XYZ file of C-alpha atoms in Angstrom:
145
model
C 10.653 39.582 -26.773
C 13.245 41.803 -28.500
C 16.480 39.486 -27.950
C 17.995 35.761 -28.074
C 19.285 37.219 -24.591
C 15.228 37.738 -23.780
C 14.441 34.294 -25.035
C 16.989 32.694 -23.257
C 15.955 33.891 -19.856
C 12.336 32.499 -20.629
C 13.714 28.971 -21.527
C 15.436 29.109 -18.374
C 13.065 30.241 -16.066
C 10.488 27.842 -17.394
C 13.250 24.955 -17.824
C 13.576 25.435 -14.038
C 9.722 24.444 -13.408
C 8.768 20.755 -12.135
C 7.500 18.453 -14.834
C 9.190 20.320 -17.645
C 10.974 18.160 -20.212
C 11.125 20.564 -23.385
C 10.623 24.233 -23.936
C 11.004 26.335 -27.286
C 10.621 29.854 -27.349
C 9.850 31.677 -30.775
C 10.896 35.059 -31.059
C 9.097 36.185 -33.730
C 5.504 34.350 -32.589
C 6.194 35.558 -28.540
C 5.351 32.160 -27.533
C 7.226 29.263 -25.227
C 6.024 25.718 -26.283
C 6.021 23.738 -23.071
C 6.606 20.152 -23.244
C 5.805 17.783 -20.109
C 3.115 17.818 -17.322
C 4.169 21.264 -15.675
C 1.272 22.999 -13.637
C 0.108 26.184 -16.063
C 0.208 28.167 -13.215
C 3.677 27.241 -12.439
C 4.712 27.880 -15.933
C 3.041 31.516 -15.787
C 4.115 32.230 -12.597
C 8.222 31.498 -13.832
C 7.761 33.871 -16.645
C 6.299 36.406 -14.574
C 8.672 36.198 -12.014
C 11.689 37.138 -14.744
C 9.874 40.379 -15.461
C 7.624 39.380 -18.461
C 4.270 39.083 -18.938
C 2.465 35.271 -19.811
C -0.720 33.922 -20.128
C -2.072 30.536 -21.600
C -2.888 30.414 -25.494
C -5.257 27.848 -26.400
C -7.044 25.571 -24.104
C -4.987 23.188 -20.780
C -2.724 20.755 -22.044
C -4.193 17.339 -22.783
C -2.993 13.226 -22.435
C -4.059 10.598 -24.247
C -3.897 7.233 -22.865
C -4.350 3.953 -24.167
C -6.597 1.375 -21.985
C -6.445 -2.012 -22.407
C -8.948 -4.453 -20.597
C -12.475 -1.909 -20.752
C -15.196 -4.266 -21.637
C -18.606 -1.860 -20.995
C -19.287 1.362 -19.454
C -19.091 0.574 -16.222
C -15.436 -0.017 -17.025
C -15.400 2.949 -18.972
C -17.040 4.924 -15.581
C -13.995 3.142 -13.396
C -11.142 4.474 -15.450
C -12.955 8.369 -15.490
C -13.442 8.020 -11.814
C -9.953 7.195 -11.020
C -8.478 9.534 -13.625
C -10.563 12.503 -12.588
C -9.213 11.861 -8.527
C -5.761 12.361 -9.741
C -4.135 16.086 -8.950
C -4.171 17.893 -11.913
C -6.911 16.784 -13.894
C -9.822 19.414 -14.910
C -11.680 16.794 -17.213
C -11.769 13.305 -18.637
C -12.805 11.795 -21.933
C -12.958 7.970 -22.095
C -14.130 6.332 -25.443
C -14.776 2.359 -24.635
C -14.434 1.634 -28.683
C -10.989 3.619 -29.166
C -9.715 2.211 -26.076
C -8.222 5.528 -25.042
C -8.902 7.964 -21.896
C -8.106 11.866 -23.128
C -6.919 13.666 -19.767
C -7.189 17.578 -19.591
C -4.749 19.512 -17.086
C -1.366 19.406 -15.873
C -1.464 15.968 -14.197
C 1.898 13.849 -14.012
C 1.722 11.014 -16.669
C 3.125 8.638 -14.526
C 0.356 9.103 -12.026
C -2.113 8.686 -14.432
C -0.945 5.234 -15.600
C -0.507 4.364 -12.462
C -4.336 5.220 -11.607
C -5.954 3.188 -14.608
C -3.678 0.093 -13.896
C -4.422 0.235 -10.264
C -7.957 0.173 -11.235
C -7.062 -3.356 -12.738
C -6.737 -1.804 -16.176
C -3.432 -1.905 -18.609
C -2.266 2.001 -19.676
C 0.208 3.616 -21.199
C 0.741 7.133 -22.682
C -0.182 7.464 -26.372
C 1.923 10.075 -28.343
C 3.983 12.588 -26.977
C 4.083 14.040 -23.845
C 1.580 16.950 -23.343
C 2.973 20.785 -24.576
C 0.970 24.189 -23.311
C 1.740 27.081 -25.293
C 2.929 30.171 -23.493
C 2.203 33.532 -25.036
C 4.774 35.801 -23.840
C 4.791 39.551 -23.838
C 7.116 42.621 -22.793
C 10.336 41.330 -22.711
C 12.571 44.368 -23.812
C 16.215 44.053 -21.244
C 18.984 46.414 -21.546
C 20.683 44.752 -24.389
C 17.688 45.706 -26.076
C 17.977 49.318 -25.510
């Protein structure tokens, strides 16, 4: 990225992308933090289509949820079964003691509450929403030159 003109093309390309709620794009680090439950690909594919190159720093984006109502690991097996069934997901963590299901991938938050609870569970999101992290390369437009 050589120019706010650059970075400003980025933000609105990946602005543009379902599921996006926040992006910030650093100059200096050549990254976009993504805030919201975008698809990766998606996100990647929106850079790439403005002419600059983007890949995926770090691991998929994550959610944490908090369930109410587990009582033993069959309940904890329920709530991983239903999570993992919902589009997006590439991996689920439940922990029966913390009371919290840790989703991996670029599922909708909504549609994982919705999942748990119609599993006869209380959820809700804990924390923010989930970011990916963007590492963008090769921007260099004529305002550059």
């Amino acid at each position: 990225m050589m120019c706010s003109h650059c970075t400003g093309k980025v933000e609105q390309v990946l602005s543009a992308v379902a599921g996006v709620k926040n992006v910030v794009v650093d100059l200096k680090a050549n990254t976009a933090v993504v805030t919201g439950s975008a698809d990766e690909a998606a996100l990647v594919a929106a850079v790439e289509g403005a002419g600059f190159r983007a890949r995926v720093a770090g691991g998929p984006p994550t959610t944490t949820l908090s369930v109410e109502g587990m009582m033993c690991s069959h309940c904890t097996g329920k709530v991983e079964q239903v999570l993992s069934a919902v589009a997006g997901v590439k991996n689920v963590v439940v922990d029966l003691k913390a009371n919290t299901a840790v989703v991996t991938g670029s599922a909708d938050e909504a549609a994982l509450v919705a999942a748990v609870e119609g599993a006869g569970f209380r959820a809700r999101v804990a924390g923010g929403p989930p970011t990916t992290t963007l590492s963008v390369e090769g921007m260099m437009c004529s305002h550059c030159t």
